PDB file of C-alpha atoms and ligand atoms in Angstrom:
ATOM      1  CA  MET A 409      -4.090  -4.956  22.831  1.00 79.00           C
ATOM      2  CA  GLN A 410      -2.251  -1.438  22.029  1.00 87.00           C
ATOM      3  CA  GLY A 411      -4.012   0.104  18.973  1.00 96.00           C
ATOM      4  CA  ILE A 412      -3.401   3.174  16.628  1.00 98.00           C
ATOM      5  CA  LYS A 413      -5.488   5.840  18.147  1.00 98.00           C
ATOM      6  CA  ASP A 414      -4.711   9.625  17.704  1.00 98.00           C
ATOM      7  CA  LYS A 415      -1.819   7.963  15.596  1.00 98.00           C
ATOM      8  CA  VAL A 416      -1.319  10.404  12.497  1.00 99.00           C
ATOM      9  CA  ILE A 417      -1.260   8.141   9.701  1.00 99.00           C
ATOM     10  CA  ILE A 418      -0.740   8.940   5.723  1.00 99.00           C
ATOM     11  CA  VAL A 419      -2.515   6.694   2.840  1.00 99.00           C
ATOM     12  CA  THR A 420      -1.467   7.074  -0.471  1.00 99.00           C
ATOM     13  CA  GLY A 421      -3.532   6.069  -3.491  1.00 98.00           C
ATOM     14  CA  ALA A 422      -6.651   6.574  -0.788  1.00 99.00           C
ATOM     15  CA  GLY A 423      -9.017   7.808  -3.564  1.00 98.00           C
ATOM     16  CA  ARG A 424     -10.271   4.334  -4.090  1.00 98.00           C
ATOM     17  CA  ASN A 425     -10.493   0.629  -3.706  1.00 98.00           C
ATOM     18  CA  ILE A 426      -8.161  -0.583  -1.309  1.00 98.00           C
ATOM     19  CA  GLY A 427      -6.647   3.068  -0.466  1.00 99.00           C
ATOM     20  CA  GLN A 428     -10.020   3.806   0.539  1.00 98.00           C
ATOM     21  CA  VAL A 429     -10.889   0.695   2.756  1.00 98.00           C
ATOM     22  CA  TYR A 430      -7.642   0.646   4.774  1.00 99.00           C
ATOM     23  CA  SER A 431      -8.334   4.710   5.433  1.00 99.00           C
ATOM     24  CA  ARG A 432     -11.679   3.759   6.746  1.00 98.00           C
ATOM     25  CA  ARG A 433     -10.505   1.068   8.659  1.00 98.00           C
ATOM     26  CA  LEU A 434      -7.821   3.100  10.328  1.00 98.00           C
ATOM     27  CA  ALA A 435     -10.251   5.966  11.176  1.00 98.00           C
ATOM     28  CA  GLU A 436     -12.307   3.094  12.815  1.00 98.00           C
ATOM     29  CA  GLU A 437      -9.473   2.380  14.776  1.00 98.00           C
ATOM     30  CA  GLY A 438      -9.232   6.351  15.541  1.00 98.00           C
ATOM     31  CA  ALA A 439      -6.600   6.990  14.161  1.00 98.00           C
ATOM     32  CA  LYS A 440      -5.758  10.614  12.278  1.00 98.00           C
ATOM     33  CA  VAL A 441      -5.968  10.103   8.707  1.00 99.00           C
ATOM     34  CA  VAL A 442      -3.737  11.981   5.843  1.00 99.00           C
ATOM     35  CA  VAL A 443      -5.666  10.671   2.433  1.00 99.00           C
ATOM     36  CA  CYS A 444      -3.446  11.072  -0.836  1.00 99.00           C
ATOM     37  CA  ASP A 445      -3.831  10.042  -4.555  1.00 99.00           C
ATOM     38  CA  VAL A 446      -3.727  11.821  -7.958  1.00 98.00           C
ATOM     39  CA  ILE A 447      -7.777  11.206  -8.210  1.00 98.00           C
ATOM     40  CA  ASP A 448     -10.094  13.436  -6.133  1.00 98.00           C
ATOM     41  CA  CYS A 449     -10.264  12.235  -2.311  1.00 98.00           C
ATOM     42  CA  GLU A 450     -13.204  14.141  -0.975  1.00 98.00           C
ATOM     43  CA  GLU A 451     -15.353  10.612  -1.322  1.00 98.00           C
ATOM     44  CA  THR A 452     -12.632   8.691   0.982  1.00 98.00           C
ATOM     45  CA  ALA A 453     -12.286  12.070   3.180  1.00 98.00           C
ATOM     46  CA  GLY A 454     -16.200  11.417   3.648  1.00 98.00           C
ATOM     47  CA  ILE A 455     -15.503   8.288   4.903  1.00 98.00           C
ATOM     48  CA  VAL A 456     -13.257   9.159   7.035  1.00 98.00           C
ATOM     49  CA  ARG A 457     -15.255  11.534   8.434  1.00 98.00           C
ATOM     50  CA  ALA A 458     -18.507   9.488   9.129  1.00 98.00           C
ATOM     51  CA  ALA A 459     -16.293   7.420  11.079  1.00 98.00           C
ATOM     52  CA  GLY A 460     -15.823  10.358  13.661  1.00 98.00           C
ATOM     53  CA  ALA A 461     -12.177  10.518  12.923  1.00 98.00           C
ATOM     54  CA  GLU A 462     -10.100  13.879  11.252  1.00 98.00           C
ATOM     55  CA  VAL A 463      -8.668  13.458   7.607  1.00 99.00           C
ATOM     56  CA  LEU A 464      -6.124  15.783   5.430  1.00 99.00           C
ATOM     57  CA  PRO A 465      -6.962  15.011   2.396  1.00 98.00           C
ATOM     58  CA  LEU A 466      -4.400  15.734  -0.567  1.00 99.00           C
ATOM     59  CA  HIS A 467      -3.508  15.762  -4.170  1.00 98.00           C
ATOM     60  CA  VAL A 468      -0.333  14.160  -4.387  1.00 99.00           C
ATOM     61  CA  ASP A 469       1.735  12.778  -7.123  1.00 99.00           C
ATOM     62  CA  VAL A 470       3.910  10.174  -5.467  1.00 99.00           C
ATOM     63  CA  THR A 471       6.164  10.497  -8.634  1.00 99.00           C
ATOM     64  CA  ASP A 472       7.100  14.477  -7.744  1.00 99.00           C
ATOM     65  CA  GLU A 473       9.563  14.580  -5.112  1.00 98.00           C
ATOM     66  CA  ALA A 474       8.355  18.444  -4.091  1.00 99.00           C
ATOM     67  CA  GLN A 475       4.577  17.210  -4.114  1.00 99.00           C
ATOM     68  CA  THR A 476       5.813  14.254  -1.556  1.00 99.00           C
ATOM     69  CA  GLN A 477       7.246  16.737   0.522  1.00 98.00           C
ATOM     70  CA  GLU A 478       5.000  19.248   0.530  1.00 99.00           C
ATOM     71  CA  MET A 479       3.128  16.067   1.747  1.00 99.00           C
ATOM     72  CA  ALA A 480       4.593  15.420   4.594  1.00 99.00           C
ATOM     73  CA  ARG A 481       4.951  19.058   6.138  1.00 99.00           C
ATOM     74  CA  ARG A 482       1.101  19.462   5.636  1.00 99.00           C
ATOM     75  CA  ALA A 483       0.353  16.731   7.602  1.00 99.00           C
ATOM     76  CA  VAL A 484       2.593  18.098  10.124  1.00 99.00           C
ATOM     77  CA  GLU A 485       1.305  21.383   9.930  1.00 98.00           C
ATOM     78  CA  GLN A 486      -2.276  20.649  10.249  1.00 98.00           C
ATOM     79  CA  PHE A 487      -1.670  17.073  12.881  1.00 98.00           C
ATOM     80  CA  GLY A 488       1.945  17.743  14.517  1.00 98.00           C
ATOM     81  CA  ARG A 489       3.849  14.516  13.679  1.00 98.00           C
ATOM     82  CA  ILE A 490       3.873  11.685  11.924  1.00 99.00           C
ATOM     83  CA  ASP A 491       3.452   8.187  13.155  1.00 98.00           C
ATOM     84  CA  GLY A 492       2.606   5.973  10.252  1.00 99.00           C
ATOM     85  CA  LEU A 493       2.885   5.927   6.585  1.00 99.00           C
ATOM     86  CA  VAL A 494       1.144   3.516   4.199  1.00 99.00           C
ATOM     87  CA  ASN A 495       2.821   3.088   0.771  1.00 98.00           C
ATOM     88  CA  ASN A 496      -0.376   2.431  -1.380  1.00 98.00           C
ATOM     89  CA  ALA A 497      -0.217   4.241  -4.360  1.00 98.00           C
ATOM     90  CA  ALA A 498       0.469   2.175  -7.630  1.00 98.00           C
ATOM     91  CA  LEU A 499      -0.259   1.668 -10.845  1.00 97.00           C
ATOM     92  CA  PHE A 500      -2.180  -1.683 -10.388  1.00 95.00           C
ATOM     93  CA  GLN A 501      -5.749  -1.483 -12.117  1.00 93.00           C
ATOM     94  CA  ASP A 502      -4.736   1.309 -14.558  1.00 93.00           C
ATOM     95  CA  LEU A 503      -2.352  -1.668 -16.252  1.00 91.00           C
ATOM     96  CA  ARG A 504      -5.770  -3.870 -17.076  1.00 86.00           C
ATOM     97  CA  SER A 505      -5.108  -3.131 -20.802  1.00 85.00           C
ATOM     98  CA  ASP A 506      -1.430  -4.482 -20.345  1.00 85.00           C
ATOM     99  CA  GLU A 507      -2.463  -7.753 -18.804  1.00 78.00           C
ATOM    100  CA  ASN A 508      -1.884 -10.069 -21.246  1.00 77.00           C
ATOM    101  CA  LYS A 509       0.487  -8.721 -23.175  1.00 83.00           C
ATOM    102  CA  GLY A 510       3.918 -10.587 -23.552  1.00 82.00           C
ATOM    103  CA  PHE A 511       6.878  -9.637 -22.449  1.00 84.00           C
ATOM    104  CA  MET A 512       7.780  -8.775 -26.096  1.00 91.00           C
ATOM    105  CA  ASP A 513       4.825  -6.318 -26.332  1.00 90.00           C
ATOM    106  CA  ILE A 514       5.320  -4.081 -23.162  1.00 93.00           C
ATOM    107  CA  ASP A 515       5.567  -0.564 -24.435  1.00 94.00           C
ATOM    108  CA  MET A 516       8.558   0.712 -22.538  1.00 96.00           C
ATOM    109  CA  ASP A 517       7.434   3.987 -21.934  1.00 96.00           C
ATOM    110  CA  ARG A 518       4.871   2.327 -19.682  1.00 95.00           C
ATOM    111  CA  TRP A 519       7.495   0.410 -17.903  1.00 96.00           C
ATOM    112  CA  ASP A 520       8.994   3.393 -16.664  1.00 98.00           C
ATOM    113  CA  ARG A 521       5.965   4.518 -15.581  1.00 98.00           C
ATOM    114  CA  VAL A 522       5.324   1.536 -13.740  1.00 97.00           C
ATOM    115  CA  TYR A 523       8.592   1.870 -12.064  1.00 98.00           C
ATOM    116  CA  SER A 524       8.585   5.149 -11.657  1.00 98.00           C
ATOM    117  CA  VAL A 525       4.820   5.268  -9.473  1.00 98.00           C
ATOM    118  CA  ASN A 526       5.655   1.614  -7.721  1.00 98.00           C
ATOM    119  CA  VAL A 527       9.094   2.152  -6.648  1.00 98.00           C
ATOM    120  CA  ARG A 528      10.274   5.390  -7.294  1.00 98.00           C
ATOM    121  CA  GLY A 529       6.784   6.530  -5.751  1.00 99.00           C
ATOM    122  CA  THR A 530       7.506   4.485  -2.929  1.00 99.00           C
ATOM    123  CA  PHE A 531      11.009   5.687  -2.208  1.00 98.00           C
ATOM    124  CA  LEU A 532      10.287   9.563  -2.342  1.00 99.00           C
ATOM    125  CA  CYS A 533       7.395   9.103   0.182  1.00 99.00           C
ATOM    126  CA  MET A 534       9.793   7.190   2.857  1.00 99.00           C
ATOM    127  CA  ARG A 535      12.263  10.071   2.549  1.00 98.00           C
ATOM    128  CA  ALA A 536       9.476  12.597   2.958  1.00 99.00           C
ATOM    129  CA  VAL A 537       8.519  11.117   6.206  1.00 99.00           C
ATOM    130  CA  PHE A 538      11.704  10.212   7.584  1.00 98.00           C
ATOM    131  CA  PRO A 539      13.034  13.179   8.873  1.00 98.00           C
ATOM    132  CA  TYR A 540       9.951  13.860  10.875  1.00 98.00           C
ATOM    133  CA  MET A 541      10.030   9.874  11.988  1.00 98.00           C
ATOM    134  CA  ARG A 542      13.639  10.353  12.825  1.00 98.00           C
ATOM    135  CA  ASP A 543      12.833  13.854  15.165  1.00 98.00           C
ATOM    136  CA  ALA A 544      10.390  12.312  16.470  1.00 98.00           C
ATOM    137  CA  GLY A 545      12.328   9.000  17.477  1.00 98.00           C
ATOM    138  CA  GLY A 546      10.002   6.592  15.778  1.00 98.00           C
ATOM    139  CA  GLY A 547       7.651   5.778  12.335  1.00 98.00           C
ATOM    140  CA  LYS A 548       5.978   2.727  11.209  1.00 98.00           C
ATOM    141  CA  ILE A 549       5.790   2.647   7.356  1.00 99.00           C
ATOM    142  CA  ILE A 550       4.298   0.019   5.384  1.00 99.00           C
ATOM    143  CA  ASN A 551       4.857  -0.525   1.544  1.00 99.00           C
ATOM    144  CA  ILE A 552       1.943  -2.147  -0.230  1.00 98.00           C
ATOM    145  CA  GLY A 553       3.814  -5.216  -2.567  1.00 98.00           C
ATOM    146  CA  SER A 554       1.928  -8.066  -4.118  1.00 96.00           C
ATOM    147  CA  GLY A 555       2.010 -11.699  -3.652  1.00 93.00           C
ATOM    148  CA  THR A 556       2.088 -11.854  -7.380  1.00 90.00           C
ATOM    149  CA  PHE A 557       6.063 -12.582  -8.354  1.00 87.00           C
ATOM    150  CA  LEU A 558       5.564 -16.099  -5.935  1.00 89.00           C
ATOM    151  CA  HIS A 559       3.559 -17.343  -8.608  1.00 81.00           C
ATOM    152  CA  SER A 560       4.856 -15.694 -11.546  1.00 61.00           C
ATOM    153  CA  SER A 561       2.784 -15.848 -14.617  1.00 60.00           C
ATOM    154  CA  ARG A 562      -0.341 -18.454 -13.999  1.00 61.00           C
ATOM    155  CA  GLY A 563      -0.375 -19.106 -17.948  1.00 63.00           C
ATOM    156  CA  ARG A 564       2.360 -19.145 -20.706  1.00 60.00           C
ATOM    157  CA  MET A 565       1.856 -15.487 -21.404  1.00 60.00           C
ATOM    158  CA  ALA A 566       4.311 -13.468 -19.316  1.00 60.00           C
ATOM    159  CA  THR A 567       1.685 -10.919 -17.692  1.00 73.00           C
ATOM    160  CA  ASN A 568       2.601  -7.988 -16.739  1.00 87.00           C
ATOM    161  CA  PRO A 569       6.253  -8.066 -16.124  1.00 90.00           C
ATOM    162  CA  HIS A 570       6.464  -4.748 -15.449  1.00 94.00           C
ATOM    163  CA  TYR A 571       4.240  -4.812 -12.391  1.00 94.00           C
ATOM    164  CA  VAL A 572       5.390  -8.332 -11.531  1.00 92.00           C
ATOM    165  CA  SER A 573       8.699  -6.986 -11.032  1.00 94.00           C
ATOM    166  CA  SER A 574       7.766  -3.626  -9.639  1.00 97.00           C
ATOM    167  CA  LYS A 575       6.532  -5.574  -6.609  1.00 96.00           C
ATOM    168  CA  ALA A 576       9.317  -7.292  -6.091  1.00 96.00           C
ATOM    169  CA  ALA A 577      11.645  -4.225  -5.944  1.00 98.00           C
ATOM    170  CA  VAL A 578       9.644  -3.263  -3.523  1.00 98.00           C
ATOM    171  CA  MET A 579       9.719  -6.051  -1.104  1.00 98.00           C
ATOM    172  CA  GLY A 580      13.709  -5.257  -1.734  1.00 98.00           C
ATOM    173  CA  LEU A 581      13.592  -1.530  -0.970  1.00 98.00           C
ATOM    174  CA  THR A 582      11.821  -2.708   2.301  1.00 98.00           C
ATOM    175  CA  ARG A 583      14.476  -5.385   3.214  1.00 98.00           C
ATOM    176  CA  ALA A 584      17.081  -2.331   2.253  1.00 97.00           C
ATOM    177  CA  VAL A 585      15.921   0.925   4.124  1.00 98.00           C
ATOM    178  CA  ALA A 586      15.211  -1.075   7.151  1.00 98.00           C
ATOM    179  CA  LYS A 587      18.301  -1.944   7.738  1.00 97.00           C
ATOM    180  CA  GLU A 588      19.065   1.489   8.277  1.00 97.00           C
ATOM    181  CA  MET A 589      15.910   2.815   9.664  1.00 98.00           C
ATOM    182  CA  GLY A 590      16.184   0.716  12.684  1.00 98.00           C
ATOM    183  CA  GLN A 591      18.756   3.559  14.103  1.00 98.00           C
ATOM    184  CA  TYR A 592      15.814   5.324  14.103  1.00 98.00           C
ATOM    185  CA  ASN A 593      13.199   3.461  15.543  1.00 98.00           C
ATOM    186  CA  ILE A 594      11.291   3.498  12.213  1.00 98.00           C
ATOM    187  CA  LYS A 595       9.662  -0.165  11.339  1.00 98.00           C
ATOM    188  CA  VAL A 596       9.674  -0.576   7.379  1.00 99.00           C
ATOM    189  CA  ASN A 597       7.546  -3.690   6.360  1.00 99.00           C
ATOM    190  CA  THR A 598       6.217  -4.959   3.224  1.00 98.00           C
ATOM    191  CA  LEU A 599       2.297  -6.095   3.021  1.00 98.00           C
ATOM    192  CA  SER A 600       1.644  -8.210   0.159  1.00 98.00           C
ATOM    193  CA  PRO A 601      -1.945  -8.956  -0.668  1.00 98.00           C
ATOM    194  CA  GLY A 602      -3.128 -11.585  -2.812  1.00 95.00           C
ATOM    195  CA  GLY A 603      -5.502 -11.268  -5.863  1.00 94.00           C
ATOM    196  CA  THR A 604      -7.723  -9.250  -3.951  1.00 96.00           C
ATOM    197  CA  ASP A 605     -11.234  -8.071  -5.435  1.00 96.00           C
ATOM    198  CA  THR A 606     -12.392  -4.732  -5.007  1.00 97.00           C
ATOM    199  CA  THR A 607     -16.127  -5.275  -5.699  1.00 97.00           C
ATOM    200  CA  LEU A 608     -16.302  -7.524  -2.561  1.00 96.00           C
ATOM    201  CA  ASN A 609     -16.517  -6.629   1.107  1.00 94.00           C
ATOM    202  CA  ALA A 610     -16.689  -9.050   4.364  1.00 93.00           C
ATOM    203  CA  GLU A 611     -20.366  -9.207   4.481  1.00 94.00           C
ATOM    204  CA  SER A 612     -20.641  -9.757   0.348  1.00 95.00           C
ATOM    205  CA  VAL A 613     -18.038 -12.168  -0.152  1.00 95.00           C
ATOM    206  CA  GLN A 614     -19.255 -15.775  -0.861  1.00 95.00           C
ATOM    207  CA  PRO A 615     -17.499 -18.679  -0.882  1.00 92.00           C
ATOM    208  CA  PHE A 616     -15.915 -20.239  -4.586  1.00 92.00           C
ATOM    209  CA  LYS A 617     -18.013 -23.009  -6.018  1.00 91.00           C
ATOM    210  CA  GLU A 618     -15.329 -24.602  -7.568  1.00 90.00           C
ATOM    211  CA  GLU A 619     -12.250 -25.656  -5.540  1.00 87.00           C
ATOM    212  CA  THR A 620      -9.085 -23.433  -5.691  1.00 88.00           C
ATOM    213  CA  ASP A 621      -5.342 -23.494  -4.881  1.00 86.00           C
ATOM    214  CA  ARG A 622      -6.513 -21.486  -1.820  1.00 92.00           C
ATOM    215  CA  ALA A 623      -6.488 -22.856   1.314  1.00 94.00           C
ATOM    216  CA  LEU A 624      -9.012 -20.672   2.239  1.00 96.00           C
ATOM    217  CA  ASN A 625     -11.554 -21.413  -0.265  1.00 94.00           C
ATOM    218  CA  ARG A 626     -13.043 -17.677  -0.960  1.00 97.00           C
ATOM    219  CA  PRO A 627     -12.137 -14.265  -2.926  1.00 97.00           C
ATOM    220  CA  GLU A 628     -10.134 -12.080  -1.241  1.00 97.00           C
ATOM    221  CA  THR A 629     -11.114  -8.568  -0.340  1.00 98.00           C
ATOM    222  CA  PRO A 630     -10.194  -5.462   0.934  1.00 98.00           C
ATOM    223  CA  ASP A 631     -11.231  -6.290   4.363  1.00 98.00           C
ATOM    224  CA  ASP A 632      -9.473  -8.694   4.647  1.00 98.00           C
ATOM    225  CA  LEU A 633      -6.371  -6.805   4.515  1.00 98.00           C
ATOM    226  CA  THR A 634      -7.065  -4.042   7.254  1.00 98.00           C
ATOM    227  CA  GLY A 635      -6.029  -6.249  10.422  1.00 98.00           C
ATOM    228  CA  THR A 636      -2.583  -6.512   9.172  1.00 98.00           C
ATOM    229  CA  VAL A 637      -2.217  -2.869   8.278  1.00 99.00           C
ATOM    230  CA  VAL A 638      -3.236  -1.984  12.118  1.00 98.00           C
ATOM    231  CA  PHE A 639      -1.236  -4.268  13.496  1.00 98.00           C
ATOM    232  CA  LEU A 640       2.103  -3.051  11.535  1.00 98.00           C
ATOM    233  CA  LEU A 641       0.776   0.414  13.037  1.00 98.00           C
ATOM    234  CA  SER A 642       0.543  -0.531  16.025  1.00 98.00           C
ATOM    235  CA  PRO A 643       3.020  -1.160  19.050  1.00 98.00           C
ATOM    236  CA  GLU A 644       1.827  -4.609  18.768  1.00 98.00           C
ATOM    237  CA  SER A 645       4.534  -5.147  16.242  1.00 98.00           C
ATOM    238  CA  ASP A 646       7.528  -3.371  17.311  1.00 98.00           C
ATOM    239  CA  PHE A 647      10.002  -5.717  16.974  1.00 98.00           C
ATOM    240  CA  ILE A 648       9.310  -7.027  13.127  1.00 98.00           C
ATOM    241  CA  THR A 649      10.778  -4.688  10.531  1.00 98.00           C
ATOM    242  CA  GLY A 650      12.203  -5.946   7.670  1.00 98.00           C
ATOM    243  CA  GLN A 651       9.513  -8.710   7.096  1.00 98.00           C
ATOM    244  CA  MET A 652       7.015  -9.313   4.103  1.00 98.00           C
ATOM    245  CA  ILE A 653       3.767 -10.258   5.336  1.00 98.00           C
ATOM    246  CA  VAL A 654       1.523 -12.215   2.616  1.00 98.00           C
ATOM    247  CA  VAL A 655      -2.403 -12.270   3.375  1.00 98.00           C
ATOM    248  CA  ASN A 656      -3.220 -14.520   0.472  1.00 96.00           C
ATOM    249  CA  GLY A 657      -6.056 -16.998   2.245  1.00 97.00           C
ATOM    250  CA  GLY A 658      -3.212 -19.474   1.917  1.00 95.00           C
ATOM    251  CA  MET A 659      -2.952 -19.407  -2.027  1.00 91.00           C
ATOM    252  CA  GLU A 660       1.044 -19.451  -2.431  1.00 88.00           C
ATOM    253  CA  THR A 661       3.534 -19.963   1.173  1.00 89.00           C
ATOM    254  CA  TYR A 662       5.843 -17.912   1.732  1.00 86.00           C
TER     255      TYR A 662
HETATM  256  N1  NAD B1501      -6.054  -5.922  -5.898  1.00 92.51           N
HETATM  257  C1  NAD B1501      -5.744  -6.682  -6.296  1.00 92.51           C
HETATM  258  O1  NAD B1501      -5.750  -7.513  -6.599  1.00 92.51           O
HETATM  259  C2  NAD B1501      -4.278  -6.337  -5.454  1.00 92.51           C
HETATM  260  C3  NAD B1501      -3.587  -7.460  -4.770  1.00 92.51           C
HETATM  261  C4  NAD B1501      -2.057  -7.098  -4.601  1.00 92.51           C
HETATM  262  C5  NAD B1501      -1.481  -6.049  -4.600  1.00 92.51           C
HETATM  263  N2  NAD B1501      -2.392  -4.758  -4.771  1.00 92.51           N
HETATM  264  C6  NAD B1501      -1.522  -3.580  -4.366  1.00 92.51           C
HETATM  265  O2  NAD B1501      -2.469  -2.811  -3.503  1.00 92.51           O
HETATM  266  C7  NAD B1501      -2.563  -1.487  -3.890  1.00 92.51           C
HETATM  267  C8  NAD B1501      -4.142  -1.122  -4.194  1.00 92.51           C
HETATM  268  O3  NAD B1501      -4.687  -1.817  -5.614  1.00 92.51           O
HETATM  269  P1  NAD B1501      -5.879  -1.201  -5.469  1.00 92.51           P
HETATM  270  O4  NAD B1501      -6.579  -2.607  -6.579  1.00 92.51           O
HETATM  271  O5  NAD B1501      -7.350  -0.771  -5.100  1.00 92.51           O
HETATM  272  O6  NAD B1501      -5.414  -0.758  -7.269  1.00 92.51           O
HETATM  273  P2  NAD B1501      -5.795   0.599  -8.027  1.00 92.51           P
HETATM  274  O7  NAD B1501      -5.197   0.762  -8.852  1.00 92.51           O
HETATM  275  O8  NAD B1501      -7.354   1.142  -7.970  1.00 92.51           O
HETATM  276  O9  NAD B1501      -4.978   1.743  -6.424  1.00 92.51           O
HETATM  277  C9  NAD B1501      -4.210   2.365  -6.991  1.00 92.51           C
HETATM  278  C10 NAD B1501      -4.324   4.000  -6.580  1.00 92.51           C
HETATM  279  O10 NAD B1501      -3.056   4.365  -6.487  1.00 92.51           O
HETATM  280  C11 NAD B1501      -3.536   5.885  -6.810  1.00 92.51           C
HETATM  281  N3  NAD B1501      -2.115   6.447  -7.932  1.00 92.51           N
HETATM  282  C12 NAD B1501      -2.003   6.043  -9.119  1.00 92.51           C
HETATM  283  N4  NAD B1501      -0.858   6.641  -9.328  1.00 92.51           N
HETATM  284  C13 NAD B1501       0.009   7.509  -8.410  1.00 92.51           C
HETATM  285  C14 NAD B1501       0.210   8.406  -8.462  1.00 92.51           C
HETATM  286  N5  NAD B1501       1.413   8.958  -9.190  1.00 92.51           N
HETATM  287  N6  NAD B1501       0.445   9.390  -7.202  1.00 92.51           N
HETATM  288  C15 NAD B1501      -0.500   9.083  -6.208  1.00 92.51           C
HETATM  289  N7  NAD B1501      -1.744   8.068  -6.322  1.00 92.51           N
HETATM  290  C16 NAD B1501      -1.562   7.614  -7.436  1.00 92.51           C
HETATM  291  C17 NAD B1501      -4.416   5.643  -7.969  1.00 92.51           C
HETATM  292  O11 NAD B1501      -5.321   6.650  -8.329  1.00 92.51           O
HETATM  293  C18 NAD B1501      -5.253   4.332  -6.798  1.00 92.51           C
HETATM  294  O12 NAD B1501      -6.144   5.512  -6.346  1.00 92.51           O
HETATM  295  C19 NAD B1501      -1.707  -1.359  -5.061  1.00 92.51           C
HETATM  296  O13 NAD B1501      -0.274  -1.212  -4.630  1.00 92.51           O
HETATM  297  C20 NAD B1501      -1.631  -2.557  -6.021  1.00 92.51           C
HETATM  298  O14 NAD B1501      -0.433  -2.731  -6.919  1.00 92.51           O
HETATM  299  C21 NAD B1501      -3.656  -5.283  -5.120  1.00 92.51           C
END
């Protein structure tokens, strides 16, 4: 298998949870990792260094165009190029208080903020890395979506319509941009996780006691996602672009 050794990969939203686990796995595979977030990235940077990889931690608000451009510039200044971008930053766990609100109860400032981070942020980061990837002859972009819009709401309440629709927009954005980027050998795909328990890892996860709708009857952990991230960043996936890969243990089948 051709891997990602010495590739330069930017991970947004890398300061905690799934983004931190992506960064650790990329480091273990020998990549150089640029870890970006609005929260402090030093813990993630320490994990990457402990795995023996080079790291550049940056404070980046993905909604701010100038900051995303500076992110790309600093990555190239430090490591000479950008091979991959994992657009992972999102308003997700910070939306817990909206979870059981009906669609009439969603605050419109909140709606705008979710779209600003999840959609505009994804778009701006792609635009920031594009000139460097084009001039280098190619690159790989993974936009993190969500399987959530495949099942919609599980109850009668319209849970998180702003979040759910923003992640559908990420898939649409991927499809549109992948077409344009093909001529530059830049591959753009969506990775959509199922509901993922960020408190668990490959060692601590246990089977569910009850039957669920999931074919693989256990909780999903961040470790379940990292193999697909490595694959989509590696030459092994070089003819895959514009697609969405759903990693959910066979909950919804897409
Ligand atoms: N955990 C799940 O069940 C699940 C399921 C499907 C998809 N996802 C997606 O996976 C990704 C990670 O999820 P998570 O569970 O680790 O959520 P999380 O909320 O812990 O992680 C999001 C990260 O993005 C950062 N962020 C927020 N606003 C930002 C901004 N303006 N600029 C830069 N960074 C910003 C946060 O600080 C945080 O580190 C998200 O895109 C989420 O939508 C998660």
